[in-house]
Short mmCIF file of C-alpha atoms and ligand atoms in Angstrom, two decimals:
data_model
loop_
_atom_site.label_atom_id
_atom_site.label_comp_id
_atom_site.label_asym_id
_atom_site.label_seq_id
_atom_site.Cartn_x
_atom_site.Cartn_y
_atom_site.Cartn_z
CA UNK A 1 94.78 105.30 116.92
CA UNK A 2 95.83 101.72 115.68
CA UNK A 3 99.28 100.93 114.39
CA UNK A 4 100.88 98.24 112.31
CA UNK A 5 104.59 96.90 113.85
CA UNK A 6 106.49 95.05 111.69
CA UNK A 7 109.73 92.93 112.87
CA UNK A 8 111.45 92.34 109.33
CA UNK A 9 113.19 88.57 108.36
CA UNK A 10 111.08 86.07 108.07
CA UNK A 11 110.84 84.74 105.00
CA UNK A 12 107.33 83.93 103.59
CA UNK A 13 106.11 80.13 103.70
CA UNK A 14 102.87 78.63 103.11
CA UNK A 15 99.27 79.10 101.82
CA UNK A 16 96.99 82.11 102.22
CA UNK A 17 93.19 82.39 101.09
CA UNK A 18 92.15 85.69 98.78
CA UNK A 19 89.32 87.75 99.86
CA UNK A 20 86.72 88.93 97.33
CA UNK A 21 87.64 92.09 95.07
CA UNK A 22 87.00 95.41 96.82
CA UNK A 23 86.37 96.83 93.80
CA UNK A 24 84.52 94.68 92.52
CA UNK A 25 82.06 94.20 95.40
CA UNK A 26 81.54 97.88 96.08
CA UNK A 27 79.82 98.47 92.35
CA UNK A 28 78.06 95.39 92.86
CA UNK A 29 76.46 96.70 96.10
CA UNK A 30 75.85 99.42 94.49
CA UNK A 31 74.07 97.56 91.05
CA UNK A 32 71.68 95.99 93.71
CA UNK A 33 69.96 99.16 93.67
CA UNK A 34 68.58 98.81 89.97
CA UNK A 35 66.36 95.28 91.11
CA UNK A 36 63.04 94.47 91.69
CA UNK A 37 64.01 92.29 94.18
CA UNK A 38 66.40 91.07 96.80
CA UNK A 39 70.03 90.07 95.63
CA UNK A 40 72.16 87.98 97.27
CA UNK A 41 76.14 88.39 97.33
CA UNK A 42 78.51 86.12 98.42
CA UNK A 43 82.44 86.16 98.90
CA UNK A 44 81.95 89.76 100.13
CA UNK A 45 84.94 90.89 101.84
CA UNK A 46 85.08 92.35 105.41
CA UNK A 47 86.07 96.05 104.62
CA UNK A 48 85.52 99.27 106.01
CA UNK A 49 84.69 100.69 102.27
CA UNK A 50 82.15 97.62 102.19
CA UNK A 51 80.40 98.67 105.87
CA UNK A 52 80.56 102.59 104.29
CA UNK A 53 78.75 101.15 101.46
CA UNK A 54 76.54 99.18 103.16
CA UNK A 55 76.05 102.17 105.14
CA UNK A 56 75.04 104.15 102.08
CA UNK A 57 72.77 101.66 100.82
CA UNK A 58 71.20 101.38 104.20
CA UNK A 59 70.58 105.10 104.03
CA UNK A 60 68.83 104.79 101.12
CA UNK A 61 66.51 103.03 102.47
CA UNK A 62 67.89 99.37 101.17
CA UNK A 63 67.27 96.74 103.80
CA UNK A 64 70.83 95.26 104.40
CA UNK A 65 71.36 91.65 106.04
CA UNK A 66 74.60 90.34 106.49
CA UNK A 67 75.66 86.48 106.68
CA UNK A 68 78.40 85.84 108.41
CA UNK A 69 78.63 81.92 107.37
CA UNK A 70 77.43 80.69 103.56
CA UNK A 71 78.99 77.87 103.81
CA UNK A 72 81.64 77.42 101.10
CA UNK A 73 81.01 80.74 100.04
CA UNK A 74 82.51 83.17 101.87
CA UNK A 75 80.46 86.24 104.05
CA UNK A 76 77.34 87.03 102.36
CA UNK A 77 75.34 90.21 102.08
CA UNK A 78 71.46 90.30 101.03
CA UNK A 79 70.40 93.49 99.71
CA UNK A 80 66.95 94.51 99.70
CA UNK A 81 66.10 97.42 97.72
CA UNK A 82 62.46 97.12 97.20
CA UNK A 83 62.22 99.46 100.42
CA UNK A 84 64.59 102.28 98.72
CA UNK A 85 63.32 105.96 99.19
CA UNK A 86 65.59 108.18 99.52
CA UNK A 87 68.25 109.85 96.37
CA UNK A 88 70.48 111.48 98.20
CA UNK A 89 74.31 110.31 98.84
CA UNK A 90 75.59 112.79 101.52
CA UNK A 91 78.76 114.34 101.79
CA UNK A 92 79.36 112.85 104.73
CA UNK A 93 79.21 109.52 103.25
CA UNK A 94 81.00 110.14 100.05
CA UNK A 95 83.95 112.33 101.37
CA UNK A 96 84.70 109.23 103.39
CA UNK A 97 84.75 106.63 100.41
CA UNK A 98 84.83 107.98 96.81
CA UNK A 99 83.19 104.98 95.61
CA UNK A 100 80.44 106.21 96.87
CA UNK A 101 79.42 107.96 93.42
CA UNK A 102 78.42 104.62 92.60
CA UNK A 103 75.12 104.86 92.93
CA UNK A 104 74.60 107.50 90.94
CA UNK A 105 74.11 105.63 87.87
CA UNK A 106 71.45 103.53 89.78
CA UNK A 107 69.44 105.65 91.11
CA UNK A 108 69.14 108.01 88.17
CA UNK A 109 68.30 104.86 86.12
CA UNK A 110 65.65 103.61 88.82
CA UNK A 111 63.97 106.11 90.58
CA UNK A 112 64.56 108.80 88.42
CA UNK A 113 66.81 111.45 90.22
CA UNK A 114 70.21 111.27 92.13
CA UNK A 115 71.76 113.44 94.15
CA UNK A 116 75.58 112.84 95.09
CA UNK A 117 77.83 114.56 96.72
CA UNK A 118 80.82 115.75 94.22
CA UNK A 119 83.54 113.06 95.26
CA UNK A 120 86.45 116.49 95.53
CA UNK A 121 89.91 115.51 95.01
CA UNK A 122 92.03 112.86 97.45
CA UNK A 123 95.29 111.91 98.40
CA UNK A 124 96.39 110.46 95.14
CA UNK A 125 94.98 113.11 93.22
CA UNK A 126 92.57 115.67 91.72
CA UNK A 127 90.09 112.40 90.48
CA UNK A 128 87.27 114.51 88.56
CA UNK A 129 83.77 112.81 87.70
CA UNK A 130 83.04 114.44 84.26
CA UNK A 131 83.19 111.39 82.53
CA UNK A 132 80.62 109.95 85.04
CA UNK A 133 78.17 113.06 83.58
CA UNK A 134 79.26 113.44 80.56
CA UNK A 135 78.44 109.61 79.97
CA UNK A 136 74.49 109.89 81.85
CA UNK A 137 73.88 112.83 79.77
CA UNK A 138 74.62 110.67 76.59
CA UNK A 139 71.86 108.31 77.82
CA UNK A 140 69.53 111.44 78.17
CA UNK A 141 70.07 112.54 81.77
CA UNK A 142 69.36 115.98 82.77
CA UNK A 143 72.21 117.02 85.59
CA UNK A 144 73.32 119.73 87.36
CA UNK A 145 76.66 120.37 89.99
CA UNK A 146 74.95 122.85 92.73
CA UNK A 147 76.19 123.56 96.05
CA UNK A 148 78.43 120.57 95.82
CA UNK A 149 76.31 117.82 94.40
CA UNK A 150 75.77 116.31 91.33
CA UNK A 151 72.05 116.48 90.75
CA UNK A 152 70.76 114.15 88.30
CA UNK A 153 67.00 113.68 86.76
CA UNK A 154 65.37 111.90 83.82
CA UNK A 155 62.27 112.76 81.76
CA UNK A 156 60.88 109.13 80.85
CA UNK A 157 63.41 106.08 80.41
CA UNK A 158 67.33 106.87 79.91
CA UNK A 159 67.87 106.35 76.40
CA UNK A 160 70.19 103.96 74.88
CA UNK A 161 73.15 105.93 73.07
CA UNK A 162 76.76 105.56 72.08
CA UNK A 163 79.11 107.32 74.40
CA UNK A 164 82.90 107.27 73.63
CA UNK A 165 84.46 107.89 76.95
CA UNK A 166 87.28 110.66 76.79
CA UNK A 167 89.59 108.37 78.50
CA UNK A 168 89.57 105.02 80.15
CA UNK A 169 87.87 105.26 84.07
CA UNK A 170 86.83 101.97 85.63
CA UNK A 171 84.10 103.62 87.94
CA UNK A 172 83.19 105.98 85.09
CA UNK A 173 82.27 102.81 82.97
CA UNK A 174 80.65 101.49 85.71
CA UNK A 175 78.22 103.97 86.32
CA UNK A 176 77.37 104.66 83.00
CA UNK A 177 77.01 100.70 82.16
CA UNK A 178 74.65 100.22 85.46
CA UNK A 179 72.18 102.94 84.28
CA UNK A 180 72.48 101.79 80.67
CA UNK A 181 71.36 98.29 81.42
CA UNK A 182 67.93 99.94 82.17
CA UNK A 183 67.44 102.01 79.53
CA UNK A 184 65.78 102.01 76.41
CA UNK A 185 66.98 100.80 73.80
CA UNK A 186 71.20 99.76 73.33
CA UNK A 187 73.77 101.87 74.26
CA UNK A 188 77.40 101.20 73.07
CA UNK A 189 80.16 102.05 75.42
CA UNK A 190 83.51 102.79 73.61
CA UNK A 191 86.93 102.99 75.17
CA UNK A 192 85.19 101.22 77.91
CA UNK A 193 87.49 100.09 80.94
CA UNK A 194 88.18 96.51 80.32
CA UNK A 195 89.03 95.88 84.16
CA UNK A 196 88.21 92.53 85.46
CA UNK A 197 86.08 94.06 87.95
CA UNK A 198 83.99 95.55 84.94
CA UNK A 199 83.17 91.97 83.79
CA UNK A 200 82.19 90.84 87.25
CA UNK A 201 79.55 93.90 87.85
CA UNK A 202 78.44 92.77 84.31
CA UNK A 203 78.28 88.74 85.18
CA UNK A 204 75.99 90.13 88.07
CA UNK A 205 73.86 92.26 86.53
CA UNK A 206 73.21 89.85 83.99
CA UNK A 207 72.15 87.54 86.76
CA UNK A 208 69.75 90.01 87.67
CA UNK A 209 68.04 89.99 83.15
CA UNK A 210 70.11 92.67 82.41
CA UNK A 211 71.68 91.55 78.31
CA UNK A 212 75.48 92.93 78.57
CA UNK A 213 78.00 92.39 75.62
CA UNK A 214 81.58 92.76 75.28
CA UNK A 215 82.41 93.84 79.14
CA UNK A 216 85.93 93.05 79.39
CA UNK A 217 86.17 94.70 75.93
CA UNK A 218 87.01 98.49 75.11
CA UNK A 219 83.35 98.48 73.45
CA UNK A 220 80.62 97.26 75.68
CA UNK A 221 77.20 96.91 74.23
CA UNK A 222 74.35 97.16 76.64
CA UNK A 223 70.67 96.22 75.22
CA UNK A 224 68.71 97.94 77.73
CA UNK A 225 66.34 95.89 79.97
CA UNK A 226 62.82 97.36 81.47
CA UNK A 227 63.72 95.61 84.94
CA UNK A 228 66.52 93.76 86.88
CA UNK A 229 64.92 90.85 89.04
CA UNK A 230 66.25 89.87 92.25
CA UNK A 231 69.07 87.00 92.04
CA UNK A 232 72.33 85.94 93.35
CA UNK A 233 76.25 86.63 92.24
CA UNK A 234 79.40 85.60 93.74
CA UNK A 235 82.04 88.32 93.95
CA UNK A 236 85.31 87.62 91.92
CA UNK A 237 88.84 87.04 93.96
CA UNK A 238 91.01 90.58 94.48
CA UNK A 239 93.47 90.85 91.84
CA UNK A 240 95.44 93.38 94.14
CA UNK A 241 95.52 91.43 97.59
CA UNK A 242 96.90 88.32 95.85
CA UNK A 243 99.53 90.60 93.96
CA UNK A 244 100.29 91.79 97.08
CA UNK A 245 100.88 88.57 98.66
CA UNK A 246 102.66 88.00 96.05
CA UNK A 247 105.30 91.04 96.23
CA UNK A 248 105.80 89.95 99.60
CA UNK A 249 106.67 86.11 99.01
CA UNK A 250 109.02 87.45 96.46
CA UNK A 251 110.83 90.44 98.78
CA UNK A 252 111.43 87.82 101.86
CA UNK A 253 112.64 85.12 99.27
CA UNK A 254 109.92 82.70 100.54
CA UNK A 255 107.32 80.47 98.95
CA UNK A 256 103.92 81.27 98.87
CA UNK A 257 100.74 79.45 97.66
CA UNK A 258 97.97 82.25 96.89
CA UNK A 259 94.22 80.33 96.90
CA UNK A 260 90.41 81.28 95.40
CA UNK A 261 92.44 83.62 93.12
CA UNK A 262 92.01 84.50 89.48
CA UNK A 263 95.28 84.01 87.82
CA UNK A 264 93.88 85.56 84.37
CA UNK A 265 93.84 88.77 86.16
CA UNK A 266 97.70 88.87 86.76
CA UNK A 267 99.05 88.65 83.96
CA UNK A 268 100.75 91.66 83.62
CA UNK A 269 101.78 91.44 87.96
CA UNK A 270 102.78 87.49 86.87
CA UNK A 271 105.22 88.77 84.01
CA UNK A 272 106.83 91.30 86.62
CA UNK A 273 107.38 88.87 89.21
CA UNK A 274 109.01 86.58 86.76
CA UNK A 275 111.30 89.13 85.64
CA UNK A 276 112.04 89.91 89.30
CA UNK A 277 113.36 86.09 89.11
CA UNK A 278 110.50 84.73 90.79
CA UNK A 279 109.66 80.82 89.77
CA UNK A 280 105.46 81.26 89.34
CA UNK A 281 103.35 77.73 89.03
CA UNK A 282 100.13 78.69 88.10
CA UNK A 283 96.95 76.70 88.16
CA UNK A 284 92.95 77.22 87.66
CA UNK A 285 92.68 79.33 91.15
CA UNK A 286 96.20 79.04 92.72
CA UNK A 287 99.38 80.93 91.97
CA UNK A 288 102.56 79.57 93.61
CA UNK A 289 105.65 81.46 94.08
CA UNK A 290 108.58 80.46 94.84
CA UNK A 291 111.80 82.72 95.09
CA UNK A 292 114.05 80.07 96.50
CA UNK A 293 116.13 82.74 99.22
CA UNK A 294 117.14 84.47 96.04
CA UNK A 295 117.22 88.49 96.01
CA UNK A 296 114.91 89.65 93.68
CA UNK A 297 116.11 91.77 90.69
CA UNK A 298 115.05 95.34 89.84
CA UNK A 299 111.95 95.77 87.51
CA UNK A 300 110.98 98.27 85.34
CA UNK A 301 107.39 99.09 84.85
CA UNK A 302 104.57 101.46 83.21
CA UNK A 303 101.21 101.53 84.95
CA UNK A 304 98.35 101.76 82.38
CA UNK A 305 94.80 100.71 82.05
CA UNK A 306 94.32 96.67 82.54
CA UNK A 307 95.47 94.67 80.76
CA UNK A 308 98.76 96.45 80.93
CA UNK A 309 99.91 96.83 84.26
CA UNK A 310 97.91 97.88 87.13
CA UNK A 311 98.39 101.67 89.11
CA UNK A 312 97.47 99.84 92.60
CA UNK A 313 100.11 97.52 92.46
CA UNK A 314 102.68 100.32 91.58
CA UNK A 315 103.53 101.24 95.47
CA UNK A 316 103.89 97.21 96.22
CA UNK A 317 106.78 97.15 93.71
CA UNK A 318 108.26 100.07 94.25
CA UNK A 319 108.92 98.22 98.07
CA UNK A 320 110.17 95.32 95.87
CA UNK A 321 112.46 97.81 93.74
CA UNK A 322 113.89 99.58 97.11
CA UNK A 323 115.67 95.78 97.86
CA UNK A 324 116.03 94.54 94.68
CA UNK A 325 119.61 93.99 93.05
CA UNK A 326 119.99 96.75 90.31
CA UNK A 327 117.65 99.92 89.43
CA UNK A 328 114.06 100.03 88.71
CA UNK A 329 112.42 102.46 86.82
CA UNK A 330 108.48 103.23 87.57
CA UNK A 331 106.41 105.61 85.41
CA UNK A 332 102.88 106.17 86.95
CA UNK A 333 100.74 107.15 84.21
CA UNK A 334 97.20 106.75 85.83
CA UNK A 335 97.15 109.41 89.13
CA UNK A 336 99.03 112.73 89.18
CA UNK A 337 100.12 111.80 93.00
CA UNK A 338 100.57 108.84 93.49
CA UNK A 339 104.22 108.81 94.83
CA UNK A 340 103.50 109.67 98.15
CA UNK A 341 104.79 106.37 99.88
CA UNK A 342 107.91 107.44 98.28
CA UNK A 343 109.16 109.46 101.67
CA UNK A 344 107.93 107.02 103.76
CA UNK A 345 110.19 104.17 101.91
CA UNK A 346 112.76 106.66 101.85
CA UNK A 347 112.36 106.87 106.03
CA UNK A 348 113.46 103.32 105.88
CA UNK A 349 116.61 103.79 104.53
CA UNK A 350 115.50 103.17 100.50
CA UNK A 351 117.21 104.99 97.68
CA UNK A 352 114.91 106.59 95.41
CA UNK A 353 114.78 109.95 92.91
CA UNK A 354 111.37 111.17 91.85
CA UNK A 355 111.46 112.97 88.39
CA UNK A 356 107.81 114.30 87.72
CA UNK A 357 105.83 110.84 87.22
CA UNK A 358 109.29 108.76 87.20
CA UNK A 359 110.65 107.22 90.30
CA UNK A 360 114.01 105.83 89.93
CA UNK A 361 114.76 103.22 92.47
CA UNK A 362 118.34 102.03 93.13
CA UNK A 363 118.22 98.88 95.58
CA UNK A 364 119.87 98.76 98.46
CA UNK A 365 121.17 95.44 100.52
CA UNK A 366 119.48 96.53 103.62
CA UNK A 367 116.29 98.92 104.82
CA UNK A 368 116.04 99.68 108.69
CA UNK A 369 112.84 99.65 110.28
CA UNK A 370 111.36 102.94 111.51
CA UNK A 371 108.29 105.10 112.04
CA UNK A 372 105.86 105.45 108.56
CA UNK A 373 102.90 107.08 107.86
CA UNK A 374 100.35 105.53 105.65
CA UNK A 375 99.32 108.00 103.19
CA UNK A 376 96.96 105.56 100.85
CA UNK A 377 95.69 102.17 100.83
CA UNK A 378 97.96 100.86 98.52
CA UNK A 379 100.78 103.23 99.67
CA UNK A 380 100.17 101.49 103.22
CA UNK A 381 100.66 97.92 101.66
CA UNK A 382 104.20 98.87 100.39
CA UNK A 383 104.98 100.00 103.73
CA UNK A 384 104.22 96.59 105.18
CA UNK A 385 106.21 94.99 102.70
CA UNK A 386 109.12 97.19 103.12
CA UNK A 387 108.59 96.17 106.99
CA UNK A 388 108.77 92.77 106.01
CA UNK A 389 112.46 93.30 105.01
CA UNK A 390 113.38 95.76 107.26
CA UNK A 391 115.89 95.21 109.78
CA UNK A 392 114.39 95.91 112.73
CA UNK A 393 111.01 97.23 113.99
CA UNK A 394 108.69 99.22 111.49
CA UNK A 395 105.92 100.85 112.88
CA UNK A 396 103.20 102.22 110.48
CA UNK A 397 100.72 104.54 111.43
CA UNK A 398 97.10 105.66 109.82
CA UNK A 399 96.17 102.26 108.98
CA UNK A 400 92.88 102.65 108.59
CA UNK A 401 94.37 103.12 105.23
CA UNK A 402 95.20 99.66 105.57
CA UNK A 403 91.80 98.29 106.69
CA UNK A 404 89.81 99.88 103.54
CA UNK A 405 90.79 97.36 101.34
CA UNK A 406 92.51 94.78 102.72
CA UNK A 407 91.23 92.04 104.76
CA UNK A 408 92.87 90.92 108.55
CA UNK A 409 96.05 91.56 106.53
CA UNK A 410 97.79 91.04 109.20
CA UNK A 411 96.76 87.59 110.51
CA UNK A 412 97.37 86.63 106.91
CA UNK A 413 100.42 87.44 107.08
CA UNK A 414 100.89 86.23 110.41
CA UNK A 415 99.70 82.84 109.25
CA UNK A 416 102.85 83.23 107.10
CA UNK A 417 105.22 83.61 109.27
CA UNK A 418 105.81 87.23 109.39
CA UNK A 419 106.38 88.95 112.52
CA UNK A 420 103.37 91.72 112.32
CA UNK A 421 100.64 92.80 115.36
CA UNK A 422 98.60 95.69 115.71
CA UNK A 423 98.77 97.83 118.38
CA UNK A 424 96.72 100.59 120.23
CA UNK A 425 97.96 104.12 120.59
N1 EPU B 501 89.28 110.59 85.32
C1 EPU B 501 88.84 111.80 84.83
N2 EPU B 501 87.49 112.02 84.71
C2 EPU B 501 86.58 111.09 85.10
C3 EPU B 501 87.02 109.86 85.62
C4 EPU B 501 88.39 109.64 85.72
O1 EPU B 501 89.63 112.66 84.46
O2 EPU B 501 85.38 111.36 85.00
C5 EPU B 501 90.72 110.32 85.42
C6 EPU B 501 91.20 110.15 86.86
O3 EPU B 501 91.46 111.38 87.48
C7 EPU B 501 92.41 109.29 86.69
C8 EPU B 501 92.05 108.39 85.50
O4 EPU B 501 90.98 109.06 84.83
O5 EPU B 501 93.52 110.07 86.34
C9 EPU B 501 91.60 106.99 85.84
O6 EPU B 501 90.71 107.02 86.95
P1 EPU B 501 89.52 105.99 87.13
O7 EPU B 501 88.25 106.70 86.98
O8 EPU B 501 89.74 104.77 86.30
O9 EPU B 501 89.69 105.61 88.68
P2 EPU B 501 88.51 105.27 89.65
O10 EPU B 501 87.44 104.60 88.87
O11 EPU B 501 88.18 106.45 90.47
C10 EPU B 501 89.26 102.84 90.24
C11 EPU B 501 89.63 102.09 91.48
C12 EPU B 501 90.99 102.59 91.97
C13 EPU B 501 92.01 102.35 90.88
C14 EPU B 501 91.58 103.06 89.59
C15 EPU B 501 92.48 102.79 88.40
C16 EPU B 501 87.48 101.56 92.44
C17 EPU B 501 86.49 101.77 93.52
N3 EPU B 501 88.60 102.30 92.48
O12 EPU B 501 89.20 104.21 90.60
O13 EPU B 501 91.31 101.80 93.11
O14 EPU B 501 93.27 102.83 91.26
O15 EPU B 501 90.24 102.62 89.23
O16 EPU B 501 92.57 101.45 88.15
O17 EPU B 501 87.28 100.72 91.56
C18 EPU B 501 92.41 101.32 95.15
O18 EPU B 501 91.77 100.25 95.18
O19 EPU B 501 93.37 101.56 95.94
C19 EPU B 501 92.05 102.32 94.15
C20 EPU B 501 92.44 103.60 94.25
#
């Protein structure tokens, strides 16, 4: 099995290009399935949750072609899904990549019956689908959860409705928004997820006809379409691999130019690092910062639905908390579990108490590189940034973690000047 090892010191200099949202692509792969035609994606990021997708799609029957070079554009993927015959998302697929319920919306919406595995619970905790149902049903869907899969069918079109979701889920919008943009008549999505990656799937299904309103809003409204044409959409910048970037420029003291990103979708991770004493320049797609050698100072922080702070950058500053000068309080408010990088830091020498969904961090001058296990993606990123600092060698195991959502993170950082390989064995 591959490991990360991490020689901590070197502080972070220079520019580094962000990838294409994972989460953004992956319910855009999955949208492609509502067209008549092919649709064309660009700035699609080399992931394994993008090749499990692809995989998906693929078994579907979708004819997948991947471009390696679009020049300027970043990798492209073509999907085809004119040669789609097959409903079923297997457990095999979807125990591997949760995402994968993604296509339930789509399929229901095009061909008339899903069936997807039930996603089960994961590392950072219990992650139920009901609102996923609960919102299909509202558009007229007839499901069922047998022998493990959700089994959905329509009678006719899916019929536009209002649905107020119970609470705010990002792939629970999603869903419900891909199958609403085909049906009949206008549904009205309330206490909609306003993520960024929300408006992005919307940006491209409107490049396919589709008439969506409001998407970055807490009340979407969707005038349903009769088809979605082939077309083309270019996948927005990952809001969590430039924060990440970020966390680290800050935790080494260095100075870091992040490019291709979307500095409207940081504001929240901007306002943090500032308070961490970080000097941010900000332009149309490039976020500069600059920490001067300083040592950053403690943050507190609440994760919550965007805009307010985001859950996936939670682990990165809790690394940025375990050197900081001072103590850092961080409530998780989004997943039940999602402390469990919390030992792990604690293996390198940080100080930090864990009361229910409160982790108190105290910073310390000085972690000491050691032997981590990556529990989560993002749990794995604060395990290379606590590396980063470490004194001495920090070897991280389980990263394919690592390589689900973030891409050749370590030749970026390399390209940096951090001290990071991967190794065999
Ligand atoms: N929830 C329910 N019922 C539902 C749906 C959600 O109770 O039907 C609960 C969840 O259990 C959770 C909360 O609502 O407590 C919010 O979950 P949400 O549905 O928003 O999460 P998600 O859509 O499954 C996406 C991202 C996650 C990210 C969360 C929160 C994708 C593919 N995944 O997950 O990304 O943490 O939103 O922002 O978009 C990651 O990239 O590392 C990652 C985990």
């Amino acid at each position: 099995m591959q490991k990360i090892v991490v020689e901590g010191g070197a502080a972070l200099n220079g520019e580094v290009q962000i990838s294409g949202a994972k989460n953004a692509v992956l319910p855009i792969l999955c949208a492609t399935l509502l067209a008549d035609g092919p649709v064309s994606i660009t700035n699609v990021p080399h992931l394994h949750d993008v090749v499990t997708t692809a995989k998906l799609l693929g078994e579907l029957g979708a004819g997948i072609t991947v471009d390696e070079g679009t020049l300027g554009k970043g990798r492209g993927m073509v999907v085809d899904p004119t040669t789609v015959h097959s409903h079923v998302a297997p457990y095999e697929l979807v125990k591997t990549m949760r995402a994968s319920v993604l296509v339930l919306g789509p399929l229901l919406a095009k061909y008339g019956a899903a069936e997807v595995s039930l996603p089960g619970g994961c590392a950072i905790g219990s992650r139920p689908v009901d609102q996923h149902i609960k919102g299909l049903q509202a558009l007229g869907a007839d499901i069922t959860v047998e022998n493990g899969f959700i089994k959905a069918r329509r009678d006719g079109r899916l019929k536009g409705a209002r649905f107020v979701f119970d609470m705010v889920t990002v792939t629970g919008t999603e869903n419900v928004l891909m199958a609403a943009a085909l049906a009949e008549g206008t549904s009205v999505l309330e206490n909609a997820a306003m993520e960024p990656e929300i408006v992005d799937l919307a940006d491209c299904l409107n490049a396919l006809g589709a008439n969506i309103e409001h998407a970055g809003s807490g009340r979407i409204v969707v005038p349903g379409v009769e088809r979605l044409h082939g077309g083309s959409h270019h996948v927005l910048p990952d809001r969590i691999e430039t924060g990440t970037f970020l966390v680290a420029a800050a935790m080494t003291g260095g100075r870091v130019t992040v490019r291709c990103a979307r500095p409207d979708t940081l504001d929240a991770v901007i306002d943090k690092l500032k308070q961490a004493g970080a000097d941010i320049t900000v332009d149309a797609d490039r976020i500069t910062l600059d920490m001067g050698g300083r040592r950053p100072k403690s943050v507190d922080l609440t994760t919550a639905p965007h805009p307010a702070f985001p859950t996936d950058m939670q682990a990165q500053f809790m690394a940025l908390n375990c050197i900081a000068d001072g103590v850092g309080v961080i409530n998780e408010t989004i997943f039940e579990n999602r402390f469990m990088h919390v030992s792990e830091l604690q293996r390198l020498g940080a100080d930090i108490r864990v009361e229910g969904h409160t982790a108190i961090i105290r910073g310390v001058q000085r972690l000491s590189g050691a032997p981590v296990m990556a529990t989560d993606l993002r749990a794995s990123a604060s395990l290379v940034l606590a590396g980063l600092v470490a004194q001495g060698a920090t070897t991280i195991d389980r990263i394919y973690h690592l390589d689900r959502g973030y891409e050749n993170l370590e030749e970026k950082l390399s390209g940096l000047g951090a001290n990071i390989r991967r190794i065999s064995g």
